[in-house]
mmCIF file of C-alpha atoms in Angstrom:
data_model
loop_
_atom_site.group_PDB
_atom_site.id
_atom_site.type_symbol
_atom_site.label_atom_id
_atom_site.label_comp_id
_atom_site.label_asym_id
_atom_site.label_seq_id
_atom_site.Cartn_x
_atom_site.Cartn_y
_atom_site.Cartn_z
ATOM 1 C CA MET M 213 93.678 94.395 99.765
ATOM 2 C CA MET M 214 94.369 96.624 96.726
ATOM 3 C CA THR M 215 91.156 98.445 95.183
ATOM 4 C CA ALA M 216 91.495 97.880 91.434
ATOM 5 C CA LEU M 217 91.855 100.658 89.483
ATOM 6 C CA ARG M 218 89.600 101.581 86.651
ATOM 7 C CA PRO M 219 89.418 102.984 83.262
ATOM 8 C CA ASP M 220 87.059 105.994 82.786
ATOM 9 C CA PRO M 221 87.016 106.475 79.010
ATOM 10 C CA VAL M 222 84.656 109.831 80.000
ATOM 11 C CA GLN M 223 87.676 111.627 82.308
ATOM 12 C CA ARG M 224 89.975 109.986 78.831
ATOM 13 C CA ASN M 225 89.047 112.691 76.720
ATOM 14 C CA ARG M 226 88.146 115.371 78.700
ATOM 15 C CA ILE M 227 92.177 115.373 79.655
ATOM 16 C CA GLU M 228 92.447 115.370 75.890
ATOM 17 C CA ARG M 229 89.970 117.623 74.958
ATOM 18 C CA GLY M 230 92.045 120.467 76.976
ATOM 19 C CA ALA M 231 95.039 119.323 76.547
ATOM 20 C CA ARG M 232 95.425 117.982 73.306
ATOM 21 C CA THR M 233 98.461 116.185 74.247
ATOM 22 C CA SER M 234 97.840 112.396 71.244
ATOM 23 C CA SER M 235 98.398 110.850 74.707
ATOM 24 C CA PHE M 236 96.421 107.437 72.650
ATOM 25 C CA MET M 237 98.981 107.761 70.595
ATOM 26 C CA CYS M 238 101.533 106.353 73.639
ATOM 27 C CA TRP M 239 103.232 103.235 73.154
ATOM 28 C CA THR M 240 105.624 103.376 75.795
ATOM 29 C CA CYS M 241 109.069 103.151 74.561
ATOM 30 C CA GLY M 242 110.577 105.323 76.987
ATOM 31 C CA SER M 243 111.594 107.545 74.981
ATOM 32 C CA CYS M 244 110.663 110.250 77.135
ATOM 33 C CA ASP M 245 111.897 108.986 80.885
ATOM 34 C CA PHE M 246 115.158 108.266 78.999
ATOM 35 C CA GLU M 247 115.433 112.521 78.177
ATOM 36 C CA CYS M 248 114.057 114.045 80.756
ATOM 37 C CA PRO M 249 116.807 116.184 82.680
ATOM 38 C CA VAL M 250 115.101 115.514 86.582
ATOM 39 C CA ASN M 251 114.607 111.981 85.396
ATOM 40 C CA ILE M 252 117.926 111.331 84.895
ATOM 41 C CA ALA M 253 119.322 113.406 87.869
ATOM 42 C CA THR M 254 117.028 111.583 89.987
ATOM 43 C CA GLY M 255 114.727 108.636 88.500
ATOM 44 C CA CYS M 256 111.166 111.114 89.886
ATOM 45 C CA LEU M 257 110.163 112.186 86.940
ATOM 46 C CA ARG M 258 108.417 109.843 84.452
ATOM 47 C CA PRO M 259 106.645 111.326 82.152
ATOM 48 C CA GLN M 260 105.581 108.188 80.669
ATOM 49 C CA LYS M 261 104.072 107.501 83.217
ATOM 50 C CA LEU M 262 102.199 110.029 83.682
ATOM 51 C CA VAL M 263 100.474 110.077 80.093
ATOM 52 C CA ARG M 264 99.717 106.119 80.540
ATOM 53 C CA MET M 265 97.510 107.130 83.869
ATOM 54 C CA ALA M 266 96.060 110.066 81.622
ATOM 55 C CA ASN M 267 95.172 107.251 79.052
ATOM 56 C CA LEU M 268 93.519 105.425 81.841
ATOM 57 C CA GLY M 269 91.338 108.519 82.180
ATOM 58 C CA PHE M 270 92.885 108.668 86.795
ATOM 59 C CA LEU M 271 92.828 111.999 86.449
ATOM 60 C CA ASP M 272 92.059 112.627 90.325
ATOM 61 C CA GLU M 273 95.001 110.410 90.786
ATOM 62 C CA LEU M 274 97.266 113.006 88.630
ATOM 63 C CA LEU M 275 96.631 115.958 90.267
ATOM 64 C CA ASP M 276 97.573 114.087 93.373
ATOM 65 C CA LEU M 277 100.978 113.219 91.993
ATOM 66 C CA PRO M 278 104.160 115.670 93.271
ATOM 67 C CA GLU M 279 105.365 114.687 90.126
ATOM 68 C CA ILE M 280 103.832 117.153 87.772
ATOM 69 C CA TRP M 281 105.808 120.131 90.305
ATOM 70 C CA TYR M 282 108.878 118.307 89.033
ATOM 71 C CA CYS M 283 108.792 118.863 85.391
ATOM 72 C CA LEU M 284 110.686 121.794 84.370
ATOM 73 C CA THR M 285 108.752 122.603 80.767
ATOM 74 C CA CYS M 286 111.859 122.164 78.810
ATOM 75 C CA ARG M 287 110.239 120.103 76.152
ATOM 76 C CA ARG M 288 112.568 118.092 76.064
ATOM 77 C CA CYS M 289 110.156 114.757 76.369
ATOM 78 C CA LEU M 290 108.603 116.214 73.507
ATOM 79 C CA GLN M 291 111.083 117.313 70.828
ATOM 80 C CA ILE M 292 112.279 113.229 71.301
ATOM 81 C CA CYS M 293 108.620 111.491 71.483
ATOM 82 C CA PRO M 294 108.995 109.362 67.374
ATOM 83 C CA ASN M 295 104.725 109.482 67.834
ATOM 84 C CA GLU M 296 104.406 113.364 68.637
ATOM 85 C CA VAL M 297 102.996 112.748 71.452
ATOM 86 C CA LYS M 298 102.894 115.835 74.418
ATOM 87 C CA PRO M 299 104.384 114.579 78.889
ATOM 88 C CA VAL M 300 104.960 118.724 79.377
ATOM 89 C CA VAL M 301 101.784 120.363 77.453
ATOM 90 C CA LEU M 302 100.081 117.641 79.622
ATOM 91 C CA ILE M 303 101.628 118.583 83.069
ATOM 92 C CA GLU M 304 101.065 122.059 82.075
ATOM 93 C CA HIS M 305 97.261 121.009 81.885
ATOM 94 C CA LEU M 306 97.728 119.139 84.865
ATOM 95 C CA ARG M 307 98.992 121.660 87.153
ATOM 96 C CA LYS M 308 96.522 124.739 86.029
ATOM 97 C CA GLU M 309 93.093 122.296 86.748
ATOM 98 C CA ALA M 310 95.013 121.669 90.353
ATOM 99 C CA VAL M 311 94.909 125.381 90.691
ATOM 100 C CA ARG M 312 91.145 125.447 88.634
ATOM 101 C CA GLN M 313 89.858 123.313 91.429
ATOM 102 C CA GLY M 314 91.508 124.877 94.058
ATOM 103 C CA LEU M 315 93.323 122.204 95.521
ATOM 104 C CA TYR M 316 96.520 124.922 95.042
ATOM 105 C CA SER M 317 96.917 128.538 95.847
ATOM 106 C CA VAL M 318 98.107 131.764 93.162
ATOM 107 C CA GLN M 319 100.214 132.076 96.592
ATOM 108 C CA ILE M 320 101.619 128.568 96.562
ATOM 109 C CA LEU M 321 101.454 129.042 92.571
ATOM 110 C CA GLY M 322 103.403 132.421 93.017
ATOM 111 C CA LYS M 323 106.121 130.583 95.876
ATOM 112 C CA PHE M 324 106.271 127.758 93.278
ATOM 113 C CA LYS M 325 108.159 129.978 90.535
ATOM 114 C CA ASP M 326 109.740 132.435 92.534
ATOM 115 C CA LEU M 327 111.787 128.226 93.959
ATOM 116 C CA SER M 328 112.571 127.593 90.773
ATOM 117 C CA ARG M 329 113.947 130.830 89.779
ATOM 118 C CA ARG M 330 116.038 130.695 92.696
ATOM 119 C CA PHE M 331 117.017 127.080 92.192
ATOM 120 C CA GLN M 332 118.433 128.797 89.087
ATOM 121 C CA ARG M 333 121.063 130.397 91.862
ATOM 122 C CA VAL M 334 121.917 126.765 92.837
ATOM 123 C CA ARG M 335 122.873 125.141 89.924
ATOM 124 C CA TRP M 336 125.197 128.602 88.819
ATOM 125 C CA HIS M 337 127.021 127.994 92.286
ATOM 126 C CA ALA M 338 127.055 124.341 92.178
ATOM 127 C CA THR M 339 128.727 124.979 88.872
ATOM 128 C CA ALA M 340 131.077 126.963 89.744
ATOM 129 C CA GLU M 341 132.083 125.269 92.887
ATOM 130 C CA CYS M 342 132.508 122.000 90.454
ATOM 131 C CA LEU M 343 134.802 124.498 87.550
ATOM 132 C CA GLN M 344 137.330 125.174 90.406
ATOM 133 C CA SER M 345 137.154 121.835 93.139
ATOM 134 C CA GLY M 346 136.826 117.740 92.492
ATOM 135 C CA ALA M 347 134.865 117.328 95.706
ATOM 136 C CA PHE M 348 131.226 118.228 96.099
ATOM 137 C CA GLU M 349 129.286 118.322 98.710
ATOM 138 C CA LEU M 350 125.971 120.205 100.301
ATOM 139 C CA SER M 351 124.669 120.811 103.576
ATOM 140 C CA ASP M 352 121.375 122.609 104.066
ATOM 141 C CA SER M 353 122.947 125.704 105.243
ATOM 142 C CA THR M 354 125.111 126.293 101.610
ATOM 143 C CA TRP M 355 121.711 125.259 99.393
ATOM 144 C CA ASN M 356 119.766 128.351 101.595
ATOM 145 C CA GLU M 357 123.092 130.726 100.889
ATOM 146 C CA TRP M 358 123.204 129.926 97.293
ATOM 147 C CA LEU M 359 119.143 130.210 97.363
ATOM 148 C CA GLU M 360 119.255 133.448 98.545
ATOM 149 C CA LYS M 361 122.778 134.556 97.052
ATOM 150 C CA PRO M 362 122.301 136.204 93.802
ATOM 151 C CA VAL M 363 124.603 135.836 91.076
ATOM 152 C CA PRO M 364 127.447 138.906 90.694
ATOM 153 C CA GLU M 365 126.960 141.376 88.060
ATOM 154 C CA ILE M 366 129.566 141.665 85.755
ATOM 155 C CA HIS M 367 130.985 145.474 84.660
ATOM 156 C CA ASP M 368 134.156 145.055 83.388
ATOM 157 C CA VAL M 369 134.955 146.972 80.103
ATOM 158 C CA ILE M 370 135.656 145.145 76.903
ATOM 159 C CA ASP M 371 138.936 146.064 75.764
ATOM 160 C CA ASN M 372 140.117 145.517 71.721
ATOM 161 C CA LYS M 373 142.329 142.731 73.441
ATOM 162 C CA ALA M 374 139.310 140.625 74.046
ATOM 163 C CA LEU M 375 137.927 141.642 71.516
ATOM 164 C CA ALA M 376 140.271 139.717 69.513
ATOM 165 C CA SER M 377 140.703 136.987 71.318
ATOM 166 C CA ALA M 378 138.680 134.324 69.728
ATOM 167 C CA THR M 379 140.676 132.280 66.993
ATOM 168 C CA ASP M 380 139.865 131.332 63.649
ATOM 169 C CA GLU M 381 138.499 127.488 65.131
ATOM 170 C CA PHE M 382 136.162 129.224 67.600
ATOM 171 C CA SER M 383 135.378 131.221 64.909
ATOM 172 C CA ASN M 384 134.081 128.990 62.125
ATOM 173 C CA LYS M 385 132.865 126.361 64.380
ATOM 174 C CA VAL M 386 130.167 129.079 66.106
ATOM 175 C CA ALA M 387 129.472 130.122 62.686
ATOM 176 C CA THR M 388 128.246 126.891 61.500
ATOM 177 C CA SER M 389 125.276 128.005 63.896
ATOM 178 C CA ARG M 390 124.445 131.497 62.708
ATOM 179 C CA THR M 391 124.807 132.789 65.674
ATOM 180 C CA ALA M 392 126.112 136.447 63.468
ATOM 181 C CA ALA M 393 122.704 136.164 62.679
ATOM 182 C CA CYS M 394 120.955 137.545 65.848
ATOM 183 C CA PHE M 395 120.087 140.675 66.137
ATOM 184 C CA THR M 396 119.576 140.439 70.317
ATOM 185 C CA CYS M 397 115.531 140.940 70.048
ATOM 186 C CA GLY M 398 115.629 138.188 72.775
ATOM 187 C CA GLU M 399 113.254 135.696 71.567
ATOM 188 C CA CYS M 400 115.709 133.034 72.673
ATOM 189 C CA SER M 401 115.824 133.949 76.207
ATOM 190 C CA SER M 402 111.781 134.573 76.535
ATOM 191 C CA ALA M 403 111.425 130.562 76.131
ATOM 192 C CA CYS M 404 114.179 129.948 78.077
ATOM 193 C CA PRO M 405 113.032 127.697 80.778
ATOM 194 C CA VAL M 406 116.598 128.293 82.384
ATOM 195 C CA SER M 407 116.324 131.833 81.751
ATOM 196 C CA CYS M 408 115.653 133.652 84.639
ATOM 197 C CA GLU M 409 118.268 135.928 86.143
ATOM 198 C CA ARG M 410 120.181 137.536 83.656
ATOM 199 C CA ASN M 411 122.900 137.058 85.108
ATOM 200 C CA ILE M 412 122.451 132.609 85.604
ATOM 201 C CA PHE M 413 121.392 131.842 82.513
ATOM 202 C CA ASP M 414 120.868 134.433 79.126
ATOM 203 C CA PRO M 415 121.427 132.848 75.878
ATOM 204 C CA ARG M 416 120.765 136.398 74.384
ATOM 205 C CA ALA M 417 123.864 137.765 76.552
ATOM 206 C CA ILE M 418 126.102 133.903 75.449
ATOM 207 C CA PHE M 419 125.035 134.371 71.733
ATOM 208 C CA ARG M 420 126.112 138.299 71.987
ATOM 209 C CA SER M 421 129.438 137.347 73.952
ATOM 210 C CA VAL M 422 130.227 134.539 70.703
ATOM 211 C CA ASN M 423 130.053 137.476 68.048
ATOM 212 C CA LEU M 424 131.977 140.074 70.142
ATOM 213 C CA GLY M 425 134.702 137.158 70.243
ATOM 214 C CA LEU M 426 135.067 136.444 73.841
ATOM 215 C CA MET M 427 135.681 133.225 73.986
ATOM 216 C CA GLU M 428 138.048 132.750 76.741
ATOM 217 C CA GLU M 429 135.666 134.860 79.032
ATOM 218 C CA LEU M 430 132.574 132.346 77.817
ATOM 219 C CA PHE M 431 134.851 128.668 78.481
ATOM 220 C CA LEU M 432 135.716 130.502 81.963
ATOM 221 C CA SER M 433 132.197 131.413 82.804
ATOM 222 C CA PRO M 434 129.769 129.119 84.602
ATOM 223 C CA SER M 435 126.729 130.238 82.838
ATOM 224 C CA ILE M 436 127.452 128.201 79.643
ATOM 225 C CA TRP M 437 127.206 124.858 81.705
ATOM 226 C CA LEU M 438 123.533 125.533 82.857
ATOM 227 C CA CYS M 439 122.150 124.949 78.717
ATOM 228 C CA ILE M 440 119.680 121.847 79.644
ATOM 229 C CA SER M 441 119.843 121.128 76.007
ATOM 230 C CA CYS M 442 116.261 121.602 75.393
ATOM 231 C CA GLY M 443 116.080 123.389 71.870
ATOM 232 C CA ARG M 444 113.480 125.950 72.711
ATOM 233 C CA CYS M 445 116.177 128.905 72.024
ATOM 234 C CA THR M 446 116.649 127.120 68.558
ATOM 235 C CA ASP M 447 112.626 126.769 68.134
ATOM 236 C CA ALA M 448 111.728 130.515 69.162
ATOM 237 C CA CYS M 449 114.930 132.238 66.736
ATOM 238 C CA SER M 450 113.080 133.246 63.834
ATOM 239 C CA GLN M 451 116.756 134.727 62.165
ATOM 240 C CA LEU M 452 117.639 130.790 62.608
ATOM 241 C CA VAL M 453 120.216 130.570 64.664
ATOM 242 C CA ASP M 454 120.547 127.106 66.411
ATOM 243 C CA GLY M 455 121.655 127.938 70.208
ATOM 244 C CA LYS M 456 121.148 124.834 71.239
ATOM 245 C CA THR M 457 124.275 123.356 68.847
ATOM 246 C CA MET M 458 125.967 126.856 69.321
ATOM 247 C CA ILE M 459 125.925 126.358 72.807
ATOM 248 C CA ALA M 460 127.308 122.558 72.802
ATOM 249 C CA THR M 461 129.717 123.675 71.018
ATOM 250 C CA VAL M 462 131.425 126.123 73.027
ATOM 251 C CA GLN M 463 130.963 123.784 75.746
ATOM 252 C CA LYS M 464 133.430 120.938 73.769
ATOM 253 C CA MET M 465 135.908 124.196 73.015
ATOM 254 C CA ALA M 466 136.144 124.891 76.155
ATOM 255 C CA ILE M 467 137.138 121.107 77.626
ATOM 256 C CA ASP M 468 139.010 120.296 74.398
ATOM 257 C CA ASN M 469 141.579 123.143 74.695
ATOM 258 C CA GLY M 470 141.934 122.485 79.006
ATOM 259 C CA THR M 471 140.081 125.843 79.416
ATOM 260 C CA VAL M 472 137.958 123.647 81.725
ATOM 261 C CA SER M 473 139.123 119.563 82.834
ATOM 262 C CA ARG M 474 137.907 116.772 80.623
ATOM 263 C CA SER M 475 136.778 115.307 84.559
ATOM 264 C CA PHE M 476 134.434 117.916 85.066
ATOM 265 C CA PRO M 477 131.322 116.768 82.575
ATOM 266 C CA TYR M 478 131.767 113.773 84.806
ATOM 267 C CA ARG M 479 131.414 116.319 87.978
ATOM 268 C CA LEU M 480 128.816 118.213 87.118
ATOM 269 C CA GLU M 481 126.703 115.698 86.701
ATOM 270 C CA GLN M 482 127.377 113.939 90.069
ATOM 271 C CA ALA M 483 126.510 117.672 91.437
ATOM 272 C CA GLU M 484 123.533 118.170 89.863
ATOM 273 C CA LYS M 485 122.164 114.453 91.117
ATOM 274 C CA VAL M 486 122.479 116.297 94.917
ATOM 275 C CA ILE M 487 121.120 119.273 93.658
ATOM 276 C CA TYR M 488 117.910 118.683 91.497
ATOM 277 C CA THR M 489 116.944 116.067 94.945
ATOM 278 C CA ARG M 490 117.168 118.726 97.226
ATOM 279 C CA PHE M 491 115.269 121.145 94.995
ATOM 280 C CA LEU M 492 113.113 118.242 94.897
ATOM 281 C CA ARG M 493 112.298 118.000 98.581
ATOM 282 C CA ASP M 494 111.720 122.143 98.992
ATOM 283 C CA ILE M 495 108.943 120.952 96.505
ATOM 284 C CA ASP M 496 107.390 118.694 98.540
ATOM 285 C CA ALA M 497 107.870 120.447 101.734
ATOM 286 C CA LEU M 498 106.088 123.707 99.816
ATOM 287 C CA PHE M 499 103.461 121.699 98.614
ATOM 288 C CA GLY M 500 103.192 120.022 101.629
ATOM 289 C CA PHE M 501 103.439 115.931 99.767
ATOM 290 C CA ASN M 502 103.849 113.284 102.147
ATOM 291 C CA ARG M 503 106.750 111.926 99.967
ATOM 292 C CA PRO M 504 109.108 109.192 102.231
ATOM 293 C CA HIS M 505 112.832 110.566 102.209
ATOM 294 C CA THR M 506 116.109 108.143 102.513
ATOM 295 C CA ALA M 507 119.324 108.653 103.665
ATOM 296 C CA ASP M 508 121.609 108.381 100.103
ATOM 297 C CA LYS M 509 125.357 107.651 100.848
ATOM 298 C CA GLY M 510 126.395 108.545 97.235
ATOM 299 C CA ALA M 511 127.529 112.325 95.768
ATOM 300 C CA GLY M 512 127.678 114.232 99.039
ATOM 301 C CA VAL M 513 123.229 114.197 99.289
ATOM 302 C CA LYS M 514 122.593 114.857 103.237
ATOM 303 C CA PRO M 515 119.626 113.382 102.611
ATOM 304 C CA ALA M 516 118.469 112.684 99.605
ATOM 305 C CA ALA M 517 114.477 111.862 97.512
ATOM 306 C CA ALA M 518 113.227 108.537 97.571
ATOM 307 C CA CYS M 519 111.151 108.054 94.475
ATOM 308 C CA VAL M 520 107.972 105.600 94.877
#
């Protein structure tokens, strides 16, 4: 017989005082679940579920959940919520509480941050492969290779011909995002949850390339597709540069002018299901979570996570 879980008002108030997430305002509309990039790719992270558990005061159960370590802290859940509930703030609080209670060591936390950083390498290499070919499969050896393989630095000298390659259409469309106001202070890169290594994804470098008119270089770059549309660069910019919209504009233009295949977004979406699933498996292994995994026949996953 299953044990009935009883709400704990004391723990609920403790969570809310510590995190200040306004979780009591949640009406379980599910907007956060549909916006979360990890949930979109794997179905394994439901911010709504965590908020409801916090409302019931299930602190110990929350601290035991693998899901609190799956979050990318992109804050898309916070931005979409009509009632201004802050699931990502709750998750950040729970992570700190887990470490404070000694459930996980500082060393494990450091390894987790390193894995998250190297995961962006995998995303870059997977995107580059999707740009070049239609099929995508990910073996364990390829996964481990991409984790360790830094993205190559570009040392090419920018010539005048490249600077003059931007069309009027390109210049006019990106101008609406106020990119010209950027003075490369780096606020965007500091706020971006994806910007871990400059060669992989650096909003400041992308904005600089736009200002220099390096249209073709941008269209051919895997980096522009690593943006997870969280808008934190836009929120952080003191010059009101709308980086989120600008990157989306460059992506659309790359497809519209034929540089990138129209089938590429779909191929990338399928690839992300594979690599995000593999990422969660490594998180499980790092923290010692005993979560069941099953074979997945889709998209070349070797084994994929089974979310319960």
